[in-house]
Short mmCIF file of C-alpha atoms in Angstrom, two decimals:
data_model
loop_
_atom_site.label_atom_id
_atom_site.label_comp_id
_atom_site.label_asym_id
_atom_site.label_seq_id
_atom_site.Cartn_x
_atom_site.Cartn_y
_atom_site.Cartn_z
CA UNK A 10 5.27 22.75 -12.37
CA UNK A 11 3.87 21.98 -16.20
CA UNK A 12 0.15 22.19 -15.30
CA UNK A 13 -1.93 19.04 -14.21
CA UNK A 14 -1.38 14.80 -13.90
CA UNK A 15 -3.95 13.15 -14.48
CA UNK A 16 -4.72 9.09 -13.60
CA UNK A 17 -6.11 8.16 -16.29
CA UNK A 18 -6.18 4.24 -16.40
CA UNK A 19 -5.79 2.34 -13.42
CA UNK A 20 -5.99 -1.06 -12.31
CA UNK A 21 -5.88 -4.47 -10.11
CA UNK A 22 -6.05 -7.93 -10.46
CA UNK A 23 -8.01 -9.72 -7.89
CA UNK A 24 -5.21 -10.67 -4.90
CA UNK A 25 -4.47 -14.33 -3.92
CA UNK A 26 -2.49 -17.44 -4.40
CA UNK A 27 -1.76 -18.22 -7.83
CA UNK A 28 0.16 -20.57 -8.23
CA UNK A 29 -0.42 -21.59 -11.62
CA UNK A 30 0.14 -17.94 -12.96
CA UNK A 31 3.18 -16.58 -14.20
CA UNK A 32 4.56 -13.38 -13.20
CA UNK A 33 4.64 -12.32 -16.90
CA UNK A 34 1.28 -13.10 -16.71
CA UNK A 35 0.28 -11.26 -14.06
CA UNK A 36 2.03 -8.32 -15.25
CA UNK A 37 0.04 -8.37 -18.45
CA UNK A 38 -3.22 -8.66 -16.85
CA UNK A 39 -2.57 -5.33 -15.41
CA UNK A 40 -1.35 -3.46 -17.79
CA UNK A 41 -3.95 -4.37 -20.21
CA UNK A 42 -6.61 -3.55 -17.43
CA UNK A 43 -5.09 0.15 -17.51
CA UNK A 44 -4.97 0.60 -20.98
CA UNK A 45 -8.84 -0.31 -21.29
CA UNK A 46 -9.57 1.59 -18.31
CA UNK A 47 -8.09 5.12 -20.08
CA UNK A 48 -9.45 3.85 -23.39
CA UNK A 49 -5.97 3.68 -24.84
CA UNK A 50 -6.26 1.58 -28.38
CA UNK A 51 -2.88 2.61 -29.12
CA UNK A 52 -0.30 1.15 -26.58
CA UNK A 53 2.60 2.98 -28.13
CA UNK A 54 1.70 6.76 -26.47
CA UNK A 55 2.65 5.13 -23.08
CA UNK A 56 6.48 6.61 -23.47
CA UNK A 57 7.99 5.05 -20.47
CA UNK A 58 7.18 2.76 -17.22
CA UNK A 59 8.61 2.35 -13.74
CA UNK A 60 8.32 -1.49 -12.83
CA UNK A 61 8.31 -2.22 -8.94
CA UNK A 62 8.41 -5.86 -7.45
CA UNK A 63 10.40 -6.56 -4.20
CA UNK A 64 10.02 -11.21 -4.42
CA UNK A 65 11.25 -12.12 -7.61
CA UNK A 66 15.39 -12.05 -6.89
CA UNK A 67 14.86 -14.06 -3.55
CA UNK A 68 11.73 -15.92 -4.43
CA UNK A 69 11.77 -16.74 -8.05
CA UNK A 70 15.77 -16.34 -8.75
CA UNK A 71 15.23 -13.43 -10.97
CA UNK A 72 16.98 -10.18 -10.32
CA UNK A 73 18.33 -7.33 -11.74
CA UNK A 74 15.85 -7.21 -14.69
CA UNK A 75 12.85 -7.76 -13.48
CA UNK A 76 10.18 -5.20 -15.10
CA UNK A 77 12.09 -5.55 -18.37
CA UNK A 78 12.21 -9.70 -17.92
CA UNK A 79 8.38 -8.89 -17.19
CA UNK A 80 7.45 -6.76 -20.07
CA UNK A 81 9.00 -8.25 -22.95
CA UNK A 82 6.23 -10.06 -24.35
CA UNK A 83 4.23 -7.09 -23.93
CA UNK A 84 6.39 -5.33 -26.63
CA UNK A 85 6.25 -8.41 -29.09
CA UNK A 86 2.46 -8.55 -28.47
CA UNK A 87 2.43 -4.24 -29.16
CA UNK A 88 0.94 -3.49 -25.41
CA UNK A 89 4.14 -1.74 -25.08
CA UNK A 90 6.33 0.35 -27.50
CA UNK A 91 9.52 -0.65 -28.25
CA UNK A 92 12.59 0.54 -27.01
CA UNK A 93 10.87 2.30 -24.23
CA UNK A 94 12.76 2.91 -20.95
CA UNK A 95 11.53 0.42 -18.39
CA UNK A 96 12.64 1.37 -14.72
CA UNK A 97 12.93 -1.32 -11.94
CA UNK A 98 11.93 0.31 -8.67
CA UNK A 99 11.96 -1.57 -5.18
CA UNK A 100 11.45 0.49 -1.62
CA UNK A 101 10.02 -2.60 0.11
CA UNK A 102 5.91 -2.24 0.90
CA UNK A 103 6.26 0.94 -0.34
CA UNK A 104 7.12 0.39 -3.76
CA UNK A 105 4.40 0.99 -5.37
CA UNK A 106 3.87 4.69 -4.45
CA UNK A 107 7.54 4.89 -5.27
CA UNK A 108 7.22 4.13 -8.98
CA UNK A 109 3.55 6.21 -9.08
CA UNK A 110 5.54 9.02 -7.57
CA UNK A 111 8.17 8.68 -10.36
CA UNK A 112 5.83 8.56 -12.95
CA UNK A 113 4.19 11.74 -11.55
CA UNK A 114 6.95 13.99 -11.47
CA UNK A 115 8.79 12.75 -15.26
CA UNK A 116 5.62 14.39 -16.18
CA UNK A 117 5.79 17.41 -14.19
CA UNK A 118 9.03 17.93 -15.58
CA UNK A 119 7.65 17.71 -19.23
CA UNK A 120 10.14 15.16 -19.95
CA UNK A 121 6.72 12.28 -20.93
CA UNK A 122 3.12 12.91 -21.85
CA UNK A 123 2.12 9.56 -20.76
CA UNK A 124 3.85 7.22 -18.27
CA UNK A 125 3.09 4.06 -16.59
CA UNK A 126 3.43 3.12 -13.02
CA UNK A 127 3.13 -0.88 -12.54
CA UNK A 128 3.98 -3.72 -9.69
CA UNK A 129 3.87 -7.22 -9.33
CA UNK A 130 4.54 -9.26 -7.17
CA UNK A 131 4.14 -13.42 -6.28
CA UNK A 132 5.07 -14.47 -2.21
CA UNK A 133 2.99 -17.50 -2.12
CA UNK A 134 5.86 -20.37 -2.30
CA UNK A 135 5.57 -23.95 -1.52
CA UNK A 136 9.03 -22.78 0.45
CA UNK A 137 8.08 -20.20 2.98
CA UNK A 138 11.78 -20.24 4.23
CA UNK A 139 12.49 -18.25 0.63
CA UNK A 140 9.12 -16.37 1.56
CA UNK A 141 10.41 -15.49 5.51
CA UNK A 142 14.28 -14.53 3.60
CA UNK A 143 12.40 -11.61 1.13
CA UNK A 144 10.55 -10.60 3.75
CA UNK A 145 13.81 -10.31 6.31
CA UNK A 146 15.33 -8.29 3.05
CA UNK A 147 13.22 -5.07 4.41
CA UNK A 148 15.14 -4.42 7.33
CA UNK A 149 18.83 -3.27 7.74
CA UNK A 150 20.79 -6.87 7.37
CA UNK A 151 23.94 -5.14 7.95
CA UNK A 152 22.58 -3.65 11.54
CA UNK A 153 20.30 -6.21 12.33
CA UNK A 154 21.33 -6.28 16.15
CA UNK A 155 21.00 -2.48 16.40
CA UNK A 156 16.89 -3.32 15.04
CA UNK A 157 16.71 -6.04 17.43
CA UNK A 158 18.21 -4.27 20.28
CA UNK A 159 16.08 -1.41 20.26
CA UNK A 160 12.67 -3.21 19.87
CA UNK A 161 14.35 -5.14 22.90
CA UNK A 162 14.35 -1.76 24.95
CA UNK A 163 10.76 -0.80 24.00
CA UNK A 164 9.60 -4.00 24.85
CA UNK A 165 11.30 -3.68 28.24
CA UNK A 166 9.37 -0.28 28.48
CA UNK A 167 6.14 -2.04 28.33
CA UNK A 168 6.79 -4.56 30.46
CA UNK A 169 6.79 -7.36 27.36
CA UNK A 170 9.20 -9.64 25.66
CA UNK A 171 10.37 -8.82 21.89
CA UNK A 172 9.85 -12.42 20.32
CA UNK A 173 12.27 -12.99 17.43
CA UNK A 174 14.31 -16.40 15.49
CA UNK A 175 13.58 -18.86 12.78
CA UNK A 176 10.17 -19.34 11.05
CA UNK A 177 8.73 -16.00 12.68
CA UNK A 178 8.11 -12.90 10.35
CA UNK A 179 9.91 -9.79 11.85
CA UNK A 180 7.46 -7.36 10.41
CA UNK A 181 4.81 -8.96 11.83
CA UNK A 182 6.61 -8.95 15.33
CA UNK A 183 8.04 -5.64 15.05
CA UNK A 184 4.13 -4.25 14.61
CA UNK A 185 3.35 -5.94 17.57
CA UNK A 186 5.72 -4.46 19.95
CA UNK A 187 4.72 -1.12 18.65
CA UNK A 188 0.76 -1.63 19.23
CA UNK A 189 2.14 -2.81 22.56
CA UNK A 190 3.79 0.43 23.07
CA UNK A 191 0.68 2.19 22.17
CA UNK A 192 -1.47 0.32 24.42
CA UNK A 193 0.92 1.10 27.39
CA UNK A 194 1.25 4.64 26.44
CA UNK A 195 -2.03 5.18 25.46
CA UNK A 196 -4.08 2.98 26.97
CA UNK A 197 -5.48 1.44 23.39
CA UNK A 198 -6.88 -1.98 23.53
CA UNK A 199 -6.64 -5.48 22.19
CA UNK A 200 -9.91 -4.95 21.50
CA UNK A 201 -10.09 -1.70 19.72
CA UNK A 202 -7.67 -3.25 17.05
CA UNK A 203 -10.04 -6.28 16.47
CA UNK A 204 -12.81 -3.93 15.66
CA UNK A 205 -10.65 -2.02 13.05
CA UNK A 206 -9.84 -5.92 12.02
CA UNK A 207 -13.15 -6.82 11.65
CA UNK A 208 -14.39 -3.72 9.87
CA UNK A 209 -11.55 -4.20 6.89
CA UNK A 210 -12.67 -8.00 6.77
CA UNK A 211 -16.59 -6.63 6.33
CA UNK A 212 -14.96 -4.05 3.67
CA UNK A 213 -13.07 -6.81 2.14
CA UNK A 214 -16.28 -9.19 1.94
CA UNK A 215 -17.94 -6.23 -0.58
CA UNK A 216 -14.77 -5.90 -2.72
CA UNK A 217 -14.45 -8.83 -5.46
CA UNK A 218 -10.72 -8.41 -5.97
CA UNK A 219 -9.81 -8.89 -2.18
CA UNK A 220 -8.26 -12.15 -1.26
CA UNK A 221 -10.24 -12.93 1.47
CA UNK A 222 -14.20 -12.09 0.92
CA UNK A 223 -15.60 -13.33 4.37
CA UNK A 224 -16.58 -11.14 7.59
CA UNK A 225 -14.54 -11.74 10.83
CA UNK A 226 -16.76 -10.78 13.46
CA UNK A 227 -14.77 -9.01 16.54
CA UNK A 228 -14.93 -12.29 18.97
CA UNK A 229 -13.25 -14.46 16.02
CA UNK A 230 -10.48 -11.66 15.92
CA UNK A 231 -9.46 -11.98 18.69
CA UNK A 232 -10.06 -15.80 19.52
CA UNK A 233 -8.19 -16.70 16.35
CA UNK A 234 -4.58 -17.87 15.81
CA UNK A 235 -1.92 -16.00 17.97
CA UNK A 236 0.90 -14.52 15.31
CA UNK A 237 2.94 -12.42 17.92
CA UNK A 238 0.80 -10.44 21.15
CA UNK A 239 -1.54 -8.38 20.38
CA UNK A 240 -2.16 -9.41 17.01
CA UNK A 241 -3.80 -12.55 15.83
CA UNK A 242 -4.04 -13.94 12.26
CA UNK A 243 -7.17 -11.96 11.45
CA UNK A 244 -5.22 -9.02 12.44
CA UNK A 245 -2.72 -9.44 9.86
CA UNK A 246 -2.42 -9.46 6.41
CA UNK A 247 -1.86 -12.62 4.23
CA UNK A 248 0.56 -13.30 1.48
CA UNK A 249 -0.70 -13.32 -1.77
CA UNK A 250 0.20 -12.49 -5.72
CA UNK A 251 -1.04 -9.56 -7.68
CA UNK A 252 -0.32 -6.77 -9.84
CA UNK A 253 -1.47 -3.08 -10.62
CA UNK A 254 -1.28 -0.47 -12.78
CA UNK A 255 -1.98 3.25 -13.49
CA UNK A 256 -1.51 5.39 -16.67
CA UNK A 257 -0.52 8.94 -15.50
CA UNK A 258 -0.39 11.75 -18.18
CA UNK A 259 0.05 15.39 -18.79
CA UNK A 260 -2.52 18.47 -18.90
CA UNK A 261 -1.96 18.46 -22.75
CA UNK A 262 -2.25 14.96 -23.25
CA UNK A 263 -5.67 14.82 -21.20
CA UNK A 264 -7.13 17.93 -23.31
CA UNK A 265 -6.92 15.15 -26.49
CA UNK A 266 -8.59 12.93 -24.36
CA UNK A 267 -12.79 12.17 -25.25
CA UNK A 268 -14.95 13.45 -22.90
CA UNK A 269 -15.44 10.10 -21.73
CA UNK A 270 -11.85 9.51 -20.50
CA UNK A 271 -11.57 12.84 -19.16
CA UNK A 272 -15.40 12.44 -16.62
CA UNK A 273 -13.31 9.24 -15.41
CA UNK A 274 -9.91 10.91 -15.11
CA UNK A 275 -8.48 11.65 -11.41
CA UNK A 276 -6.00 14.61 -10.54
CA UNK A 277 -3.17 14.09 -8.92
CA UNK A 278 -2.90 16.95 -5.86
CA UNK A 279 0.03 15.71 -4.18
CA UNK A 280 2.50 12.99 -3.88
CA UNK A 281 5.51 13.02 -0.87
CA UNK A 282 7.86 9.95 -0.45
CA UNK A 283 9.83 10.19 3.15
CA UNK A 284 12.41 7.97 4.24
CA UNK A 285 12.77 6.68 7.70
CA UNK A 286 15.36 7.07 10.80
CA UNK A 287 16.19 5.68 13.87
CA UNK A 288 14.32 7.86 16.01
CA UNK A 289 12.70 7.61 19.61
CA UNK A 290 9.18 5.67 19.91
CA UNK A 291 7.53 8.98 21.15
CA UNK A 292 8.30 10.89 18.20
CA UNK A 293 5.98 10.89 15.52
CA UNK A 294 7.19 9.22 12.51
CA UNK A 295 8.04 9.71 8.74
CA UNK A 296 4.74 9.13 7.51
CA UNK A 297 2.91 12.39 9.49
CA UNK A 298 6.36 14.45 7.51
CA UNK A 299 4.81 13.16 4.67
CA UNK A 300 1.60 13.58 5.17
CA UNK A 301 2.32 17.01 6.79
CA UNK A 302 4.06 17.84 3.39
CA UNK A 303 1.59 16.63 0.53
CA UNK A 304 -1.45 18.45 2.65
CA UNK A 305 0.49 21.79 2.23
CA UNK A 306 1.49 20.53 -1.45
CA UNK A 307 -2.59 20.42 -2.06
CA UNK A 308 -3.43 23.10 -0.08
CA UNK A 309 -5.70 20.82 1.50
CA UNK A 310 -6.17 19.31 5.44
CA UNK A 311 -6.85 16.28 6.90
CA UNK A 312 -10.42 17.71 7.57
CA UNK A 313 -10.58 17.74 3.79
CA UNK A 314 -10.24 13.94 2.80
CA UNK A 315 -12.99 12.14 2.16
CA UNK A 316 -11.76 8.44 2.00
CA UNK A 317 -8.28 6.86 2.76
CA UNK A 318 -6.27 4.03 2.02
CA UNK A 319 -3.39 3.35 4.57
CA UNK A 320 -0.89 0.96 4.82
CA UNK A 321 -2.42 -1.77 7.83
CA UNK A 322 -0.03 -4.66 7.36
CA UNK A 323 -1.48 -5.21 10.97
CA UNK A 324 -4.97 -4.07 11.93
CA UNK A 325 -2.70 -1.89 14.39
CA UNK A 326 -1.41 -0.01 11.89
CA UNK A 327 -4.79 1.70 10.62
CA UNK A 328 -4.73 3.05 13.93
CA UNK A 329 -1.53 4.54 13.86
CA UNK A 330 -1.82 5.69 10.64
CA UNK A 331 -5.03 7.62 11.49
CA UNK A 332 -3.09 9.35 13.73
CA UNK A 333 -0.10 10.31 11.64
CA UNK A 334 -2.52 11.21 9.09
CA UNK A 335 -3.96 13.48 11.09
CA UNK A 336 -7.40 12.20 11.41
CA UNK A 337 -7.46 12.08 15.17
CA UNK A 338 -5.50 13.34 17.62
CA UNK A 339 -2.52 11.75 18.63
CA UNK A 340 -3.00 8.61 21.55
CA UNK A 341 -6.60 8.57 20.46
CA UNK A 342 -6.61 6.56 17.21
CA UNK A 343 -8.12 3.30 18.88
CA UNK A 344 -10.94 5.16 20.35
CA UNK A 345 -11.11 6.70 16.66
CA UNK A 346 -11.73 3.18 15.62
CA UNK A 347 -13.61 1.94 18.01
CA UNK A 348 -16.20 5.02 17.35
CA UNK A 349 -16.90 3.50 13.79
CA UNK A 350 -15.37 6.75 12.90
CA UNK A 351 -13.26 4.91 10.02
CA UNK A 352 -16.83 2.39 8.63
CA UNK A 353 -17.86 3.23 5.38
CA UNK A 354 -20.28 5.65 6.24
CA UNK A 355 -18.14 7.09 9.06
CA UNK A 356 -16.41 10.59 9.90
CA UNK A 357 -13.41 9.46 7.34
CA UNK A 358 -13.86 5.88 6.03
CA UNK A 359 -10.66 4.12 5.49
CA UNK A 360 -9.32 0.96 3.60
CA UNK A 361 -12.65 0.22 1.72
CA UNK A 362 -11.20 -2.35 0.03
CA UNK A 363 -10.30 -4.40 3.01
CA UNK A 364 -7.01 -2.96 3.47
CA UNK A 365 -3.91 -5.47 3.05
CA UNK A 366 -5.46 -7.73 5.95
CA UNK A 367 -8.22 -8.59 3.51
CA UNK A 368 -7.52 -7.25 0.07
CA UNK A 369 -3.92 -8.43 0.19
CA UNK A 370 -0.65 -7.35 0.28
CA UNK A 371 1.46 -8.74 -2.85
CA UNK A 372 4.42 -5.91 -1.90
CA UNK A 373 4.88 -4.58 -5.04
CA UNK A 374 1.72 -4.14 -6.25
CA UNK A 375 0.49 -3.13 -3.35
CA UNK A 376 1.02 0.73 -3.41
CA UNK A 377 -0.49 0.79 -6.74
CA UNK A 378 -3.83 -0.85 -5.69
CA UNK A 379 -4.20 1.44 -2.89
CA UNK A 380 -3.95 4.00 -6.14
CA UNK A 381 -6.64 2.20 -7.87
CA UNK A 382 -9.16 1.86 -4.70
CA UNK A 383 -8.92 5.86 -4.57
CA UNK A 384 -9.58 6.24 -7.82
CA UNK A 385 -12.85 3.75 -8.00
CA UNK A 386 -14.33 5.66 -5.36
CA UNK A 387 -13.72 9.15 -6.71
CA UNK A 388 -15.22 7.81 -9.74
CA UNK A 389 -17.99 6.23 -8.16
CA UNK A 390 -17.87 2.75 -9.42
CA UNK A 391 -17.03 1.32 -5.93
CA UNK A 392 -20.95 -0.51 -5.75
CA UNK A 393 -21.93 -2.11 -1.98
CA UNK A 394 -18.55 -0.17 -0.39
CA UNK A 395 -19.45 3.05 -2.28
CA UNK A 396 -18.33 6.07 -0.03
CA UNK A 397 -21.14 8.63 -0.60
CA UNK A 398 -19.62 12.18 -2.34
CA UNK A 399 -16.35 11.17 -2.52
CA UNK A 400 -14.08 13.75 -4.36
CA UNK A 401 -10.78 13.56 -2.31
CA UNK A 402 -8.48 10.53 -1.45
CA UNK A 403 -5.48 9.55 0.20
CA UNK A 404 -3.11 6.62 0.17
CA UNK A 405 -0.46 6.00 2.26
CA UNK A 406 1.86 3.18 1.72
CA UNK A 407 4.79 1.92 4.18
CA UNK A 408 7.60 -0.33 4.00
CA UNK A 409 10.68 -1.79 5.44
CA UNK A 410 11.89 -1.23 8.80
CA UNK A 411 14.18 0.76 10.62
CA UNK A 412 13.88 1.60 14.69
CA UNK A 413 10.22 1.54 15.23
CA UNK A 414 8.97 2.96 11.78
CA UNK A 415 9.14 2.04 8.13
CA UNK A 416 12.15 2.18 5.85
CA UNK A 417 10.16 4.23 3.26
CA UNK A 418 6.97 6.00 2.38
CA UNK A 419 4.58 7.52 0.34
CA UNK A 420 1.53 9.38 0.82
CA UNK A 421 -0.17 10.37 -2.01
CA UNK A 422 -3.18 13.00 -2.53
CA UNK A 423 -5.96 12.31 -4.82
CA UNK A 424 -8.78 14.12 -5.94
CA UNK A 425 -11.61 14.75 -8.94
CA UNK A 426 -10.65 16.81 -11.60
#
């Protein structure tokens, strides 16, 4: 490795329908964002950028060249150089951490000083049958009856009944059966995953770029709008638009930097993409390998981590992922909620911004907001949701489907310099 990577600009765009904002748009919002963050007057250092967006082919009709369809007005308004390589990058929900982790190691290779992560993404659609058809794009088209039939035999396991057609989002369904799983294995409850639920929506009501800002109280959980057993509306997370951005660069680079840029700056310790299998429900999945492998990266444990960031498309989720990120032992993770173990001023706070069921989940910028949480509370700028001596972070960031796991990964490690 060529010394350090530094985050030195990062940013995010409040989440939520905007339907009167362009894509381009959106894009520029964050990547002007970063550059102010780092205190970057001069665009033209940024040497490269990996672009990730999952919607716009399906949704919007434009494929193929999306970040560079995105970016061109940047270069004719100088916020990006010319003839820079722009990368498209799309791993589902997880894209995000993809192009970050990209970004990250063109550095450590001491091929670019500076480089650019940045997604965007817009789901909201007057036609959700578009919206459903991306969404349905995250699984295995090809061997969609091998997906079906083994969330089939788990739900037979667990004495339930995999629910699956027309106007019904699979991810959403394919979350439940697994928290049903888990609460027949484990014994977790309905209830446990409200209160994780309702703790993101009280996180989410303190962070001003979340889409929704309201508290959910526990009872409203789980009273509210059935999506697909155990997991309400409030238990899910909406669709939105939104983009991010972060401006990674090399130990040299940051040694140029004013001292200003460099108190602000966050270190990279570790970043591990893992890809997903069909495996057995038991076994645990591809994002413990990864967080398994960036902890040993670090030299760090989950004991170690001050504040987290994981990937709840469904309240469920956070307490799976506290598990697999070895927070709590394994079968315990809705007790681990339940505790207030995971508040803001508990044993390991997690999703401070709301998580995606309140901040908002626009795919592709998703990963890279998650980045940008992490890195406001390292710094200390996080105000009401501040997590008291925070100096390590995690994010880990999911997406697509494949058995009873995600497609793809990425955990990354975070820390001050």
């Amino acid at each position: 490795m060529i010394g350090n990577v530094y985050v030195i600009g990062s940013y995010s765009t409040k989440f939520q329908k905007w339907p009167d904002k362009s894509g381009k748009a959106l894009t520029r919002d964050a990547l002007v964002g970063a550059l102010r963050d780092a205190q970057l007057n001069d665009a033209g250092v940024v040497e490269n950028a990996y672009f990730s967006n999952c919607g716009m082919g399906v949704i919007w009709g434009q494929d193929m060249v999306r970040g560079h369809s995105m970016m061109a007005p940047l270069v004719e308004e100088g916020l990006f150089p010319e003839r820079a390589p722009i990368i498209n990058v799309e791993g589902a929900c997880a894209s995000g951490s993809m192009a970050f982790h990209l970004a990250w190691k063109d550095i450590l290779s001491g091929l670019h000083d500076v480089s650019l992560a940045i997604g965007m993404d817009k789901f909201y659609h007057p036609d959700m049958q578009l919206v459903l058809t991306a969404f349905e794009n995250g699984i295995d088209r090809e061997d969609k009856d091998r997906l079906i039939g083994e969330y089939r035999t788990v739900a037979e396991t667990c004495g339930q009944d995999f629910q699956f057609g027309d106007n019904r989002t699979i991810f959403m369904d394919t979350y439940a059966m697994q928290a049903c799983w888990h609460m027949w294995k484990w014994g977790t409850t309905q209830n446990q995953i409200a209160v994780g639920a309702s703790k993101n929506h009280y996180n989410g009501s303190l962070n001003p770029k979340a889409q929704y800002q309201f508290e959910v109280p526990v009872e409203k959980v789980l009273s509210d709008y059935m999506v697909s057993y155990p997991l309400t509306r409030s238990m899910c997370a909406p669709i939105g638009d939104g983009a991010a951005a972060a401006i990674l660069c090399s130990e040299t680079f940051f040694n140029t930097l004013p001292p200003s840029v460099r108190e602000r700056s966050i270190k990279v310790r570790a970043s591990v993409l893992s890809s997903g299998k069909h495996r057995p429900i038991n076994e645990p999945g591809l994002s413990k390998w990864a967080a398994d492998k960036a902890y040993q990266m670090a030299g760090l444990g989950p004991e170690d981590i001050h504040v987290a960031e994981v990937h709840d498309a469904t309240a469920f989720c956070e307490i799976y992922q506290a598990e697999m990120m070895g927070f709590c032992p394994i079968g315990t993770g809705g007790k681990f909620i339940e505790s207030g173990a995971t508040m803001l001023d508990g044993k390991i706070p997690i999703n401070t911004s709301g998580g995606l069921i309140s901040k908002g989940h626009p795919i592709g910028a998703t990963g890279l907001s998650m980045i940008y949480e992490i890195a406001t509370q390292l710094r200390g700028e996080a105000g009401p949701r501040q997590v008291k001596n925070a100096c390590v972070g995690l994010v880990e960031n999911g997406g697509g489907v494949i058995s009873v796991e995600e497609m793809a990964c990425g955990v990354t490690l975070l820390g001050k310099p």
